[in-house]
PDB file of C-alpha atoms in Angstrom:
ATOM      1  CA  MET Q   1      24.408   6.018 -71.142  1.00  0.00           C
ATOM      2  CA  ARG Q   2      21.544   4.995 -73.689  1.00  0.00           C
ATOM      3  CA  ASN Q   3      19.661   3.461 -70.827  1.00  0.00           C
ATOM      4  CA  TRP Q   4      20.116   6.377 -68.406  1.00  0.00           C
ATOM      5  CA  VAL Q   5      18.712   8.775 -71.356  1.00  0.00           C
ATOM      6  CA  ALA Q   6      15.688   6.320 -71.746  1.00  0.00           C
ATOM      7  CA  ALA Q   7      15.069   6.303 -68.101  1.00  0.00           C
ATOM      8  CA  LEU Q   8      15.155  10.159 -67.894  1.00  0.00           C
ATOM      9  CA  VAL Q   9      12.792  10.811 -70.777  1.00  0.00           C
ATOM     10  CA  MET Q  10      10.493   8.249 -69.277  1.00  0.00           C
ATOM     11  CA  VAL Q  11      10.294  10.030 -65.779  1.00  0.00           C
ATOM     12  CA  THR Q  12      10.108  13.462 -67.515  1.00  0.00           C
ATOM     13  CA  PHE Q  13       7.130  12.174 -69.919  1.00  0.00           C
ATOM     14  CA  GLY Q  14       5.523  10.509 -66.874  1.00  0.00           C
ATOM     15  CA  ALA Q  15       5.800  13.881 -64.569  1.00  0.00           C
ATOM     16  CA  ALA Q  16       4.367  15.708 -67.662  1.00  0.00           C
ATOM     17  CA  CYS Q  17       1.292  13.361 -67.897  1.00  0.00           C
ATOM     18  CA  LEU Q  18       0.430  13.702 -64.074  1.00  0.00           C
ATOM     19  CA  PRO Q  19      -2.092  16.603 -62.792  1.00  0.00           C
ATOM     20  CA  PRO Q  20      -0.558  19.423 -61.543  1.00  0.00           C
ATOM     21  CA  ALA Q  21      -1.156  18.901 -57.899  1.00  0.00           C
ATOM     22  CA  ALA Q  22       0.512  15.479 -58.005  1.00  0.00           C
ATOM     23  CA  HIS Q  23       4.072  16.563 -58.563  1.00  0.00           C
ATOM     24  CA  SER Q  24       3.855  20.243 -57.107  1.00  0.00           C
ATOM     25  CA  SER Q  25       5.728  21.040 -53.914  1.00  0.00           C
ATOM     26  CA  ALA Q  26       2.472  22.722 -52.403  1.00  0.00           C
ATOM     27  CA  LEU Q  27      -0.833  21.167 -52.653  1.00  0.00           C
ATOM     28  CA  LEU Q  28      -3.308  24.078 -53.505  1.00  0.00           C
ATOM     29  CA  PRO Q  29      -6.876  23.763 -54.368  1.00  0.00           C
ATOM     30  CA  GLU Q  30      -7.880  24.134 -57.879  1.00  0.00           C
ATOM     31  CA  ALA Q  31      -9.467  27.834 -58.913  1.00  0.00           C
ATOM     32  CA  GLY Q  32     -12.994  27.825 -57.430  1.00  0.00           C
ATOM     33  CA  ALA Q  33     -12.726  25.002 -55.142  1.00  0.00           C
ATOM     34  CA  VAL Q  34     -13.970  25.452 -51.681  1.00  0.00           C
ATOM     35  CA  SER Q  35     -11.645  23.963 -48.791  1.00  0.00           C
ATOM     36  CA  ALA Q  36     -12.775  23.583 -45.190  1.00  0.00           C
ATOM     37  CA  PRO Q  37     -10.469  22.677 -42.263  1.00  0.00           C
ATOM     38  CA  LEU Q  38     -10.514  19.264 -40.971  1.00  0.00           C
ATOM     39  CA  GLN Q  39     -12.145  18.972 -37.473  1.00  0.00           C
ATOM     40  CA  ALA Q  40     -11.896  16.360 -34.932  1.00  0.00           C
ATOM     41  CA  VAL Q  41     -15.559  15.235 -33.949  1.00  0.00           C
ATOM     42  CA  SER Q  42     -15.727  14.290 -30.382  1.00  0.00           C
ATOM     43  CA  GLN Q  43     -18.235  14.179 -27.803  1.00  0.00           C
ATOM     44  CA  ALA Q  44     -16.878  15.926 -24.666  1.00  0.00           C
ATOM     45  CA  SER Q  45     -17.090  13.860 -21.482  1.00  0.00           C
ATOM     46  CA  THR Q  46     -19.430  15.911 -19.371  1.00  0.00           C
ATOM     47  CA  LEU Q  47     -19.940  14.816 -15.795  1.00  0.00           C
ATOM     48  CA  THR Q  48     -22.231  16.562 -13.140  1.00  0.00           C
ATOM     49  CA  LEU Q  49     -22.945  16.024  -9.669  1.00  0.00           C
ATOM     50  CA  GLU Q  50     -25.929  17.144  -7.447  1.00  0.00           C
ATOM     51  CA  ALA Q  51     -25.532  16.265  -3.624  1.00  0.00           C
ATOM     52  CA  PRO Q  52     -26.994  18.086  -0.798  1.00  0.00           C
ATOM     53  CA  ALA Q  53     -24.757  20.212   1.107  1.00  0.00           C
ATOM     54  CA  GLN Q  54     -25.679  18.814   4.523  1.00  0.00           C
ATOM     55  CA  ALA Q  55     -27.309  15.672   6.147  1.00  0.00           C
ATOM     56  CA  ALA Q  56     -27.869  14.035   9.488  1.00  0.00           C
ATOM     57  CA  ALA Q  57     -27.294  10.347  10.651  1.00  0.00           C
ATOM     58  CA  GLY Q  58     -30.581   8.103   9.443  1.00  0.00           C
ATOM     59  CA  LYS Q  59     -31.451  10.560   6.866  1.00  0.00           C
ATOM     60  CA  GLU Q  60     -31.137   9.951   3.145  1.00  0.00           C
ATOM     61  CA  LEU Q  61     -28.608  11.187   1.065  1.00  0.00           C
ATOM     62  CA  VAL Q  62     -29.342  11.338  -2.808  1.00  0.00           C
ATOM     63  CA  PHE Q  63     -26.502  11.718  -5.233  1.00  0.00           C
ATOM     64  CA  SER Q  64     -27.375  12.286  -9.102  1.00  0.00           C
ATOM     65  CA  GLY Q  65     -26.002  13.944 -11.968  1.00  0.00           C
ATOM     66  CA  GLY Q  66     -25.085  13.391 -15.734  1.00  0.00           C
ATOM     67  CA  SER Q  67     -22.624  11.522 -17.740  1.00  0.00           C
ATOM     68  CA  HIS Q  68     -21.784  10.504 -21.082  1.00  0.00           C
ATOM     69  CA  SER Q  69     -19.882   7.270 -19.767  1.00  0.00           C
ATOM     70  CA  SER Q  70     -21.951   4.201 -18.943  1.00  0.00           C
ATOM     71  CA  ASP Q  71     -20.529   3.877 -15.560  1.00  0.00           C
ATOM     72  CA  VAL Q  72     -20.111   6.556 -12.704  1.00  0.00           C
ATOM     73  CA  ILE Q  73     -18.104   5.653  -9.465  1.00  0.00           C
ATOM     74  CA  LEU Q  74     -19.403   7.780  -6.231  1.00  0.00           C
ATOM     75  CA  THR Q  75     -17.418   7.794  -3.172  1.00  0.00           C
ATOM     76  CA  VAL Q  76     -17.704   9.653   0.211  1.00  0.00           C
ATOM     77  CA  ARG Q  77     -14.613  10.405   1.876  1.00  0.00           C
ATOM     78  CA  ASN Q  78     -13.756  11.779   5.448  1.00  0.00           C
ATOM     79  CA  THR Q  79     -11.116  14.566   5.985  1.00  0.00           C
ATOM     80  CA  ALA Q  80      -8.290  12.047   6.377  1.00  0.00           C
ATOM     81  CA  GLY Q  81      -9.275  10.827   2.886  1.00  0.00           C
ATOM     82  CA  GLU Q  82     -10.591   7.424   3.975  1.00  0.00           C
ATOM     83  CA  ILE Q  83     -13.248   6.103   1.776  1.00  0.00           C
ATOM     84  CA  LEU Q  84     -16.468   5.650   3.839  1.00  0.00           C
ATOM     85  CA  TYR Q  85     -18.984   4.964   0.901  1.00  0.00           C
ATOM     86  CA  PHE Q  86     -18.342   3.496  -2.435  1.00  0.00           C
ATOM     87  CA  ASP Q  87     -20.951   2.812  -5.312  1.00  0.00           C
ATOM     88  CA  THR Q  88     -20.624   2.255  -9.144  1.00  0.00           C
ATOM     89  CA  VAL Q  89     -23.782   3.476 -10.847  1.00  0.00           C
ATOM     90  CA  LYS Q  90     -25.096   2.514 -14.322  1.00  0.00           C
ATOM     91  CA  THR Q  91     -26.153   5.562 -16.351  1.00  0.00           C
ATOM     92  CA  SER Q  92     -29.460   5.448 -18.229  1.00  0.00           C
ATOM     93  CA  LEU Q  93     -30.082   8.061 -20.805  1.00  0.00           C
ATOM     94  CA  ASN Q  94     -26.904   9.919 -19.664  1.00  0.00           C
ATOM     95  CA  GLN Q  95     -28.000  10.195 -16.068  1.00  0.00           C
ATOM     96  CA  TYR Q  96     -27.628   8.469 -12.773  1.00  0.00           C
ATOM     97  CA  ARG Q  97     -28.787   8.354  -9.310  1.00  0.00           C
ATOM     98  CA  SER Q  98     -27.855   6.780  -6.074  1.00  0.00           C
ATOM     99  CA  ALA Q  99     -29.350   7.112  -2.584  1.00  0.00           C
ATOM    100  CA  ILE Q 100     -27.978   6.023   1.022  1.00  0.00           C
ATOM    101  CA  THR Q 101     -29.124   6.323   4.394  1.00  0.00           C
ATOM    102  CA  VAL Q 102     -26.485   8.239   6.541  1.00  0.00           C
ATOM    103  CA  PRO Q 103     -24.622   5.786   9.217  1.00  0.00           C
ATOM    104  CA  SER Q 104     -24.864   6.803  12.720  1.00  0.00           C
ATOM    105  CA  ALA Q 105     -21.351   5.554  12.705  1.00  0.00           C
ATOM    106  CA  TRP Q 106     -20.316   8.915  10.636  1.00  0.00           C
ATOM    107  CA  ALA Q 107     -19.099  11.609  13.087  1.00  0.00           C
ATOM    108  CA  SER Q 108     -20.339  14.925  12.388  1.00  0.00           C
ATOM    109  CA  GLY Q 109     -18.070  17.203  10.654  1.00  0.00           C
ATOM    110  CA  SER Q 110     -16.961  17.577   7.058  1.00  0.00           C
ATOM    111  CA  TYR Q 111     -16.767  15.092   4.156  1.00  0.00           C
ATOM    112  CA  GLU Q 112     -16.182  15.175   0.658  1.00  0.00           C
ATOM    113  CA  VAL Q 113     -18.481  13.556  -2.179  1.00  0.00           C
ATOM    114  CA  SER Q 114     -17.406  12.705  -5.494  1.00  0.00           C
ATOM    115  CA  ALA Q 115     -18.364  11.391  -8.806  1.00  0.00           C
ATOM    116  CA  ALA Q 116     -15.828   9.894 -11.277  1.00  0.00           C
ATOM    117  CA  SER Q 117     -16.290   8.720 -14.859  1.00  0.00           C
ATOM    118  CA  GLY Q 118     -13.201   8.214 -17.099  1.00  0.00           C
ATOM    119  CA  ASP Q 119     -10.739  11.004 -16.816  1.00  0.00           C
ATOM    120  CA  SER Q 120     -13.405  13.226 -15.352  1.00  0.00           C
ATOM    121  CA  ARG Q 121     -14.066  13.943 -11.502  1.00  0.00           C
ATOM    122  CA  VAL Q 122     -16.420  16.365 -10.006  1.00  0.00           C
ATOM    123  CA  THR Q 123     -16.412  16.744  -5.858  1.00  0.00           C
ATOM    124  CA  ARG Q 124     -19.023  18.447  -3.423  1.00  0.00           C
ATOM    125  CA  PRO Q 125     -18.702  19.243   0.057  1.00  0.00           C
ATOM    126  CA  LEU Q 126     -20.874  17.589   2.512  1.00  0.00           C
ATOM    127  CA  THR Q 127     -21.478  18.437   6.223  1.00  0.00           C
ATOM    128  CA  ILE Q 128     -22.905  15.673   8.655  1.00  0.00           C
ATOM    129  CA  LEU Q 129     -24.893  17.189  11.229  1.00  0.00           C
ATOM    130  CA  ALA Q 130     -24.916  16.102  14.895  1.00  0.00           C
ATOM    131  CA  SER Q 131     -28.339  14.289  15.455  1.00  0.00           C
ATOM    132  CA  SER Q 132     -29.792  12.532  18.454  1.00  0.00           C
ATOM    133  CA  PRO Q 133     -28.886   8.663  19.076  1.00  0.00           C
ATOM    134  CA  GLN Q 134     -30.702   5.994  17.071  1.00  0.00           C
ATOM    135  CA  HIS Q 135     -33.548   3.852  19.417  1.00  0.00           C
ATOM    136  CA  PRO Q 136     -31.660   0.880  20.835  1.00  0.00           C
ATOM    137  CA  ASN Q 137     -34.380  -1.645  19.151  1.00  0.00           C
ATOM    138  CA  ASN Q 138     -33.881  -0.371  15.571  1.00  0.00           C
ATOM    139  CA  PRO Q 139     -30.250   0.570  15.537  1.00  0.00           C
ATOM    140  CA  ASP Q 140     -28.649   1.976  12.245  1.00  0.00           C
ATOM    141  CA  THR Q 141     -26.452  -0.664  10.786  1.00  0.00           C
ATOM    142  CA  GLY Q 142     -24.496   1.700   8.386  1.00  0.00           C
ATOM    143  CA  SER Q 143     -25.826  -0.200   5.176  1.00  0.00           C
ATOM    144  CA  PRO Q 144     -27.628   0.993   2.077  1.00  0.00           C
ATOM    145  CA  GLY Q 145     -31.384   1.507   2.751  1.00  0.00           C
ATOM    146  CA  GLY Q 146     -30.845   1.848   6.444  1.00  0.00           C
ATOM    147  CA  SER Q 147     -31.393  -1.043   9.235  1.00  0.00           C
ATOM    148  CA  THR Q 148     -32.856  -3.318   6.560  1.00  0.00           C
ATOM    149  CA  GLY Q 149     -29.361  -3.611   4.707  1.00  0.00           C
ATOM    150  CA  SER Q 150     -31.246  -3.956   1.482  1.00  0.00           C
ATOM    151  CA  PRO Q 151     -29.186  -2.232  -1.394  1.00  0.00           C
ATOM    152  CA  GLY Q 152     -30.647   0.761  -3.194  1.00  0.00           C
ATOM    153  CA  PRO Q 153     -32.103   0.528  -6.675  1.00  0.00           C
ATOM    154  CA  THR Q 154     -29.342   1.563  -8.586  1.00  0.00           C
ATOM    155  CA  GLY Q 155     -26.760  -0.911  -7.689  1.00  0.00           C
ATOM    156  CA  ILE Q 156     -24.283  -2.492  -4.947  1.00  0.00           C
ATOM    157  CA  ALA Q 157     -23.432   0.289  -2.419  1.00  0.00           C
ATOM    158  CA  VAL Q 158     -20.678  -0.801   0.146  1.00  0.00           C
ATOM    159  CA  PRO Q 159     -20.187   1.383   3.214  1.00  0.00           C
ATOM    160  CA  PHE Q 160     -16.924   1.011   4.790  1.00  0.00           C
ATOM    161  CA  ALA Q 161     -17.529   2.512   8.147  1.00  0.00           C
ATOM    162  CA  VAL Q 162     -18.142  -0.004  11.004  1.00  0.00           C
ATOM    163  CA  PRO Q 163     -19.958   1.118  14.062  1.00  0.00           C
ATOM    164  CA  ALA Q 164     -17.927   0.675  17.048  1.00  0.00           C
ATOM    165  CA  GLY Q 165     -18.621  -2.642  18.973  1.00  0.00           C
ATOM    166  CA  THR Q 166     -19.896  -4.362  15.987  1.00  0.00           C
ATOM    167  CA  ASP Q 167     -19.009  -8.010  15.837  1.00  0.00           C
ATOM    168  CA  ARG Q 168     -17.586  -8.875  12.595  1.00  0.00           C
ATOM    169  CA  SER Q 169     -17.827 -12.448  12.348  1.00  0.00           C
TER     170      SER Q 169
END
């Protein structure tokens, strides 16, 4: 019993020596203190996409915009949802840009251009207009940069449409 009383005295004395907030059931600021709510600091992931509303085969399409991420994935899909164009673009000073030449293999009609970065995705409609056929001595290969096949300045662009009658070997 004596040990129990000694322990009780020690706990009571220890609690009496602590500052009031340490053993209070509600932690309240001291008189005159200013309290501010904690706020999470986060940089919103902003993604923008600028793309032309229409284009024709053989014409240049320029996709550009802004992103806080270092990479932006650009795609062009047809109405069946098939990816006809794919490019991963590095951002510079939170901006990106990619350009392609519209392949003649893309039929006139409706398409969807999208930019994706992290959890963000932005889409824009694109209409491919009917155009006159290419000159037989300079056919459009459907590759970025037109018939030369050289990639654009922003990275590797991979068109997925293959013109009919093209030898794949």
